[in-house]
CSV table of C-alpha atoms and ligand atoms in Angstrom, one decimal:
chain,number,residue,atom,x,y,z
A,1,MET,CA,106.7,85.1,129.8
A,2,LYS,CA,108.5,86.9,126.6
A,3,LYS,CA,107.9,90.6,125.8
A,4,ASP,CA,105.9,89.4,122.5
A,5,LEU,CA,104.2,87.1,121.0
A,6,ILE,CA,105.5,86.7,117.4
A,7,ASP,CA,105.3,83.2,117.2
A,8,ILE,CA,103.5,80.3,118.6
A,9,PHE,CA,106.7,79.1,119.6
A,10,ASP,CA,107.2,82.1,121.8
A,11,LEU,CA,104.6,80.2,124.6
A,12,SER,CA,105.4,77.2,126.4
A,13,ASN,CA,103.1,74.3,126.4
A,14,GLN,CA,102.4,75.5,130.0
A,15,GLU,CA,101.8,79.3,129.5
A,16,ILE,CA,99.4,78.2,126.9
A,17,ASP,CA,97.3,75.9,129.3
A,18,GLU,CA,97.7,79.0,131.7
A,19,LEU,CA,96.0,81.1,129.0
A,20,ILE,CA,93.4,78.7,128.2
A,21,SER,CA,92.5,78.9,132.1
A,22,VAL,CA,92.4,82.5,132.7
A,23,ALA,CA,90.3,82.5,129.3
A,24,THR,CA,87.7,80.1,130.8
A,25,ASP,CA,87.7,81.8,134.3
A,26,ILE,CA,86.8,85.5,132.0
A,27,VAL,CA,84.2,83.1,130.4
A,28,GLU,CA,82.7,82.0,133.9
A,29,ASN,CA,83.5,85.6,135.7
A,30,PRO,CA,83.6,88.4,133.0
A,31,ALA,CA,82.7,91.0,136.1
A,32,ASN,CA,86.2,90.1,137.8
A,33,TYR,CA,87.6,91.6,134.8
A,34,ALA,CA,85.8,94.6,133.7
A,35,GLU,CA,88.0,97.0,135.1
A,36,LYS,CA,91.5,94.9,135.0
A,37,CYS,CA,92.6,97.4,131.8
A,38,LYS,CA,91.6,100.8,133.3
A,39,GLY,CA,94.0,103.4,131.9
A,40,LYS,CA,95.9,101.3,129.6
A,41,LYS,CA,95.6,101.8,125.7
A,42,LEU,CA,96.1,99.2,123.3
A,43,ALA,CA,97.4,100.1,119.5
A,44,VAL,CA,95.8,97.9,116.6
A,45,LEU,CA,98.1,98.4,113.5
A,46,PHE,CA,96.4,96.8,110.9
A,47,TYR,CA,98.3,96.9,107.1
A,48,GLU,CA,95.8,94.1,105.8
A,49,PRO,CA,92.1,93.7,105.5
A,50,SER,CA,90.6,91.7,108.9
A,51,THR,CA,87.5,91.3,110.7
A,52,ARG,CA,87.5,89.0,113.4
A,53,THR,CA,91.4,89.4,114.7
A,54,ARG,CA,90.8,93.4,114.6
A,55,LEU,CA,87.8,93.7,115.9
A,56,SER,CA,87.9,91.4,118.6
A,57,PHE,CA,91.6,92.3,120.0
A,58,GLU,CA,89.6,95.5,119.9
A,59,SER,CA,86.5,94.5,122.2
A,60,ALA,CA,88.6,92.1,124.0
A,61,MET,CA,90.8,95.5,125.2
A,62,TYR,CA,87.2,97.1,125.9
A,63,GLU,CA,86.0,94.5,128.2
A,64,LEU,CA,88.6,94.9,129.8
A,65,GLY,CA,88.2,98.3,130.7
A,66,GLY,CA,90.9,99.5,128.5
A,67,ASN,CA,90.8,101.7,125.4
A,68,VAL,CA,91.9,101.3,121.8
A,69,LEU,CA,93.5,103.5,119.1
A,70,GLY,CA,95.2,102.9,115.8
A,71,PHE,CA,94.4,102.0,112.0
A,72,SER,CA,93.0,99.6,110.0
A,73,GLU,CA,94.4,100.4,106.7
A,74,ALA,CA,97.2,101.7,106.1
A,75,GLY,CA,96.8,104.2,103.2
A,76,SER,CA,95.0,105.9,106.0
A,77,SER,CA,98.2,106.6,107.8
A,78,SER,CA,101.8,107.9,107.1
A,79,VAL,CA,102.6,104.5,106.1
A,80,SER,CA,101.3,106.0,102.7
A,81,LYS,CA,104.2,108.6,102.9
A,82,GLY,CA,106.7,105.9,103.2
A,83,GLU,CA,107.1,105.7,106.9
A,84,SER,CA,108.7,102.2,108.2
A,85,VAL,CA,107.4,100.0,110.6
A,86,SER,CA,110.0,101.0,112.9
A,87,ASP,CA,109.1,104.4,113.3
A,88,THR,CA,105.0,103.8,112.8
A,89,ALA,CA,105.8,101.0,116.2
A,90,LYS,CA,107.7,103.8,118.1
A,91,THR,CA,105.1,106.7,117.5
A,92,LEU,CA,102.6,103.9,119.0
A,93,GLU,CA,104.7,103.2,121.6
A,94,CYS,CA,104.4,106.7,123.1
A,95,PHE,CA,100.5,106.6,123.1
A,96,SER,CA,100.1,103.1,123.8
A,97,ASP,CA,101.0,100.2,126.3
A,98,ILE,CA,100.5,97.5,123.9
A,99,ILE,CA,100.9,96.9,119.9
A,100,ALA,CA,98.5,94.4,117.8
A,101,MET,CA,99.8,94.2,114.5
A,102,ARG,CA,99.1,93.0,111.3
A,103,HIS,CA,100.9,93.2,108.2
A,104,PRO,CA,101.6,91.6,104.7
A,105,LYS,CA,105.3,91.2,105.1
A,106,GLU,CA,106.7,88.2,107.0
A,107,GLY,CA,108.7,89.3,109.7
A,108,ALA,CA,107.1,93.0,110.2
A,109,PRO,CA,105.6,92.5,114.1
A,110,LEU,CA,109.0,91.4,114.7
A,111,VAL,CA,110.6,94.5,113.4
A,112,ALA,CA,108.2,96.2,115.3
A,113,ALA,CA,108.6,94.8,118.4
A,114,GLY,CA,112.5,94.7,118.3
A,115,SER,CA,111.7,98.7,117.9
A,116,VAL,CA,110.0,99.1,121.1
A,117,GLY,CA,109.8,98.4,124.6
A,118,ILE,CA,106.5,97.8,124.8
A,119,PRO,CA,104.8,94.3,123.8
A,120,VAL,CA,103.7,93.5,120.3
A,121,ILE,CA,101.4,91.0,119.5
A,122,ASN,CA,101.4,89.0,115.7
A,123,GLY,CA,97.7,89.6,114.1
A,124,GLY,CA,99.7,87.8,111.2
A,125,ASP,CA,102.3,88.6,109.0
A,126,GLY,CA,102.0,87.2,105.3
A,127,GLY,CA,101.9,83.9,105.0
A,128,HIS,CA,103.8,83.0,107.8
A,129,ASN,CA,102.4,82.9,111.2
A,130,HIS,CA,99.2,84.0,113.3
A,131,PRO,CA,99.9,83.0,117.0
A,132,THR,CA,96.7,84.3,118.3
A,133,GLN,CA,94.2,82.7,115.8
A,134,THR,CA,95.9,79.4,116.8
A,135,LEU,CA,95.9,80.4,120.9
A,136,THR,CA,91.6,80.8,119.7
A,137,ASP,CA,92.0,77.3,117.8
A,138,LEU,CA,93.2,75.6,120.7
A,139,PHE,CA,90.8,77.3,123.2
A,140,THR,CA,88.7,75.8,121.2
A,141,ILE,CA,89.4,72.5,120.9
A,142,LYS,CA,89.9,72.3,124.9
A,143,ARG,CA,86.7,73.5,125.3
A,144,GLU,CA,84.9,71.6,122.5
A,145,LYS,CA,86.7,68.1,123.7
A,146,GLY,CA,88.3,68.6,126.7
A,147,ARG,CA,91.5,67.7,125.5
A,148,LEU,CA,94.4,68.7,123.4
A,149,ASP,CA,95.9,65.8,122.8
A,150,ASN,CA,95.1,62.1,121.3
A,151,MET,CA,93.7,63.4,118.6
A,152,THR,CA,93.5,62.8,115.0
A,153,ILE,CA,93.7,66.6,113.4
A,154,ALA,CA,92.9,67.1,109.3
A,155,CYS,CA,94.2,70.8,108.0
A,156,CYS,CA,92.3,71.3,104.3
A,157,GLY,CA,93.0,73.9,102.0
A,158,ASP,CA,95.2,76.1,101.5
A,159,LEU,CA,98.2,74.5,103.5
A,160,LYS,CA,101.1,76.8,101.6
A,161,PHE,CA,99.8,80.2,102.3
A,162,GLY,CA,97.5,79.8,105.1
A,163,ARG,CA,99.4,81.1,108.4
A,164,THR,CA,96.7,80.2,110.7
A,165,VAL,CA,97.5,76.3,109.4
A,166,HIS,CA,101.4,76.9,109.4
A,167,SER,CA,101.1,78.1,113.5
A,168,LEU,CA,98.4,75.3,114.5
A,169,ILE,CA,100.3,72.3,113.5
A,170,SER,CA,103.4,74.2,115.2
A,171,ALA,CA,101.1,74.3,118.2
A,172,MET,CA,99.5,71.0,118.2
A,173,SER,CA,102.7,69.3,117.2
A,174,ARG,CA,103.7,69.7,120.9
A,175,TYR,CA,101.0,68.0,122.6
A,176,GLU,CA,101.2,63.8,123.0
A,177,ASN,CA,99.7,61.5,120.3
A,178,VAL,CA,98.5,63.7,117.7
A,179,LYS,CA,98.2,62.9,114.2
A,180,PHE,CA,98.0,65.2,111.4
A,181,VAL,CA,95.8,64.6,108.0
A,182,LEU,CA,96.9,67.4,105.8
A,183,ILE,CA,94.8,67.3,102.6
A,184,SER,CA,95.6,69.9,99.8
A,185,PRO,CA,95.9,70.1,96.4
A,186,GLU,CA,99.4,69.2,95.2
A,187,GLU,CA,100.1,72.7,94.6
A,188,LEU,CA,99.3,74.0,97.8
A,189,ARG,CA,101.2,71.6,100.2
A,190,ILE,CA,102.4,72.7,103.3
A,191,PRO,CA,105.7,74.5,103.1
A,192,GLU,CA,108.7,72.5,103.3
A,193,HIS,CA,109.8,73.9,107.1
A,194,ILE,CA,107.1,72.7,108.3
A,195,ARG,CA,107.0,69.5,106.7
A,196,ASN,CA,110.9,69.3,107.9
A,197,GLU,CA,111.5,71.3,110.5
A,198,VAL,CA,108.1,70.9,112.7
A,199,LEU,CA,106.7,67.4,111.8
A,200,ILE,CA,109.7,65.3,110.3
A,201,LYS,CA,112.1,66.3,113.3
A,202,ASN,CA,109.8,65.8,115.9
A,203,ASN,CA,108.5,62.2,114.4
A,204,ILE,CA,105.1,63.3,114.7
A,205,PRO,CA,102.8,61.0,112.4
A,206,PHE,CA,101.3,63.0,109.4
A,207,GLU,CA,99.8,61.9,106.2
A,208,GLU,CA,99.5,64.0,102.8
A,209,VAL,CA,96.6,63.4,101.2
A,210,THR,CA,94.2,64.8,98.1
A,211,SER,CA,90.6,63.5,99.1
A,212,LEU,CA,88.4,65.1,101.8
A,213,ASP,CA,86.2,62.6,101.6
A,214,GLU,CA,88.6,59.5,101.9
A,215,ALA,CA,89.9,61.4,105.1
A,216,LEU,CA,86.8,62.4,106.9
A,217,PRO,CA,85.9,59.3,108.6
A,218,LYS,CA,89.0,59.4,110.9
A,219,LEU,CA,89.1,62.5,112.1
A,220,ASP,CA,88.2,64.3,115.4
A,221,VAL,CA,88.7,68.0,113.9
A,222,LEU,CA,88.9,68.9,110.9
A,223,TYR,CA,90.2,72.8,110.3
A,224,MET,CA,89.1,74.2,106.8
A,225,THR,CA,90.9,77.1,105.1
A,226,ARG,CA,90.2,79.3,102.4
A,227,VAL,CA,92.4,79.6,99.6
A,228,GLN,CA,94.6,82.8,100.0
A,229,LYS,CA,93.4,84.5,97.1
A,230,GLU,CA,95.9,87.7,97.9
A,231,ARG,CA,99.0,85.3,98.0
A,232,PHE,CA,98.9,83.8,94.6
A,233,PHE,CA,101.3,85.4,91.8
A,234,ASN,CA,98.4,84.8,89.2
A,235,GLU,CA,94.9,84.6,89.1
A,236,GLU,CA,94.3,81.6,86.6
A,237,ASP,CA,95.9,79.4,89.3
A,238,TYR,CA,93.4,80.9,92.1
A,239,ILE,CA,90.8,80.3,90.2
A,240,ARG,CA,91.1,76.9,89.2
A,241,LEU,CA,92.2,76.0,92.8
A,242,LYS,CA,89.8,77.5,94.7
A,243,ASP,CA,86.9,75.1,94.8
A,244,SER,CA,89.0,72.7,95.6
A,245,TYR,CA,87.0,71.3,98.3
A,246,ILE,CA,83.8,72.2,99.4
A,247,LEU,CA,82.4,70.6,102.7
A,248,THR,CA,78.8,70.2,102.2
A,249,PRO,CA,76.5,67.8,104.8
A,250,ASP,CA,75.9,65.1,102.6
A,251,LYS,CA,79.9,64.6,102.9
A,252,LEU,CA,79.3,64.7,106.8
A,253,LEU,CA,77.2,62.0,107.0
A,254,ASN,CA,80.6,59.7,106.7
A,255,ALA,CA,82.4,61.4,109.7
A,256,LYS,CA,82.4,60.9,113.5
A,257,GLU,CA,79.6,62.5,115.4
A,258,ASP,CA,81.5,64.0,118.0
A,259,LEU,CA,84.3,65.9,114.9
A,260,SER,CA,84.7,69.3,115.4
A,261,ILE,CA,84.6,71.3,112.1
A,262,LEU,CA,86.9,74.8,113.0
A,263,HIS,CA,87.8,77.5,110.1
A,264,PRO,CA,89.5,80.7,110.9
A,265,LEU,CA,87.3,82.5,108.7
A,266,PRO,CA,86.5,84.3,106.6
A,267,ARG,CA,84.4,81.3,104.7
A,268,VAL,CA,84.5,81.7,100.7
A,269,ASN,CA,83.2,78.8,99.7
A,270,GLU,CA,84.9,75.9,101.0
A,271,ILE,CA,81.8,75.5,103.8
A,272,SER,CA,78.5,75.1,102.5
A,273,VAL,CA,76.3,77.6,104.2
A,274,GLN,CA,74.1,74.4,105.2
A,275,VAL,CA,76.9,72.6,107.6
A,276,ASP,CA,76.3,75.7,109.6
A,277,LYS,CA,73.2,73.9,111.4
A,278,ASP,CA,75.3,70.9,112.1
A,279,LYS,CA,76.2,70.7,115.8
A,280,ARG,CA,79.4,69.9,114.8
A,281,ALA,CA,80.3,73.3,113.1
A,282,THR,CA,82.1,74.9,115.3
A,283,TYR,CA,83.6,78.0,113.8
A,284,PHE,CA,81.1,80.6,114.7
A,285,ARG,CA,81.7,79.3,118.5
A,286,GLN,CA,85.3,79.9,117.9
A,287,VAL,CA,85.0,83.2,116.9
A,288,LYS,CA,83.6,84.2,120.1
A,289,ASN,CA,86.3,82.2,121.8
A,290,GLY,CA,89.2,84.2,120.6
A,291,LYS,CA,87.9,87.3,122.4
A,292,PHE,CA,88.4,85.6,125.5
A,293,ILE,CA,91.4,84.2,124.9
A,294,ARG,CA,93.0,87.6,123.8
A,295,MET,CA,91.9,89.2,126.9
A,296,ALA,CA,93.6,86.6,128.6
A,297,LEU,CA,96.6,87.2,126.6
A,298,ILE,CA,97.1,91.3,126.5
A,299,LEU,CA,96.6,90.3,130.4
A,300,ARG,CA,99.8,88.4,130.5
A,301,LEU,CA,101.4,90.7,128.3
A,302,LEU,CA,101.1,93.6,130.6
A,303,GLY,CA,101.8,91.9,133.7
A,304,LEU,CA,98.4,92.0,135.0
B,401,NCD,C1,92.4,84.2,108.8
B,401,NCD,C2,93.6,85.2,108.1
B,401,NCD,O1,93.9,86.5,108.7
B,401,NCD,O2,95.1,84.5,108.1
B,401,NCD,N1,91.7,84.8,109.2
B,401,NCD,C3,91.8,85.5,110.5
B,401,NCD,O3,92.3,86.0,111.3
B,401,NCD,N2,90.6,84.9,111.1
B,401,NCD,C4,92.2,83.4,107.7
B,401,NCD,C5,92.2,84.0,106.4
B,401,NCD,O4,92.6,85.0,106.2
B,401,NCD,O5,91.8,83.4,105.3
């Protein structure tokens, strides 16, 4: 296993399977893991807002018996005085055993990883990657459907700026017979590098469409996403595009009985709250799964 997790491609399918089986064992036998990280510290360096990712990292470390330090806002650290990512990471290396970092700039966690000897986990870098969300998504799909192959999965919403989608497509494209339906407005289509380097290059079947309603009946997994307001250059475009897709109970009448609806959250408007009661709504179970898979990841990266 590599020292760091920066990109989902840092993990082989076999390593992902191992993480999923450790996470499953943690769910079933939590007491066996309660002291595994005793005396270890996780540093969380979050330069961008976060609820689930940061707090699930923190609760993962606490449930392993370890401790947590760090910041949830760059303004409260020496970053506001102009300190580089590399110097901040080197400082935290003096106080901790492993770092989880989120940053608005693509590549910042990679820079941190190259500056320190301890493992660095990318908790989301700009519009680029979000590998631990993808581990959460894979673990969730595996638990809900019992498999990661042989399925049609749609990603819907902001496929241009949504980093979770980029990492999820990269990961799911490595399983057998997975077909993608990419649903977005014209302006928010999947970036060229994912289309060319991941999908076309590996002969993965995919279609790019604009209608969610037409795609719904054939889907096994629907991965909804929020339009990424903070990555837009002008607010008018955001306002025009933000409500492009809204999943409601009536739309789901045409969907499969065993569809799984995922969302990395936060949700804005794209899934109506009435859908939450539907057994196919998986997104809050997905949040919970995120803690267990992060526990498995911390253990592996610390060599425990
Ligand atoms: C996502 C993110 O930060 O990229 N959230 C998360 O980590 N669960 C998705 C988003 O912000 O829309």
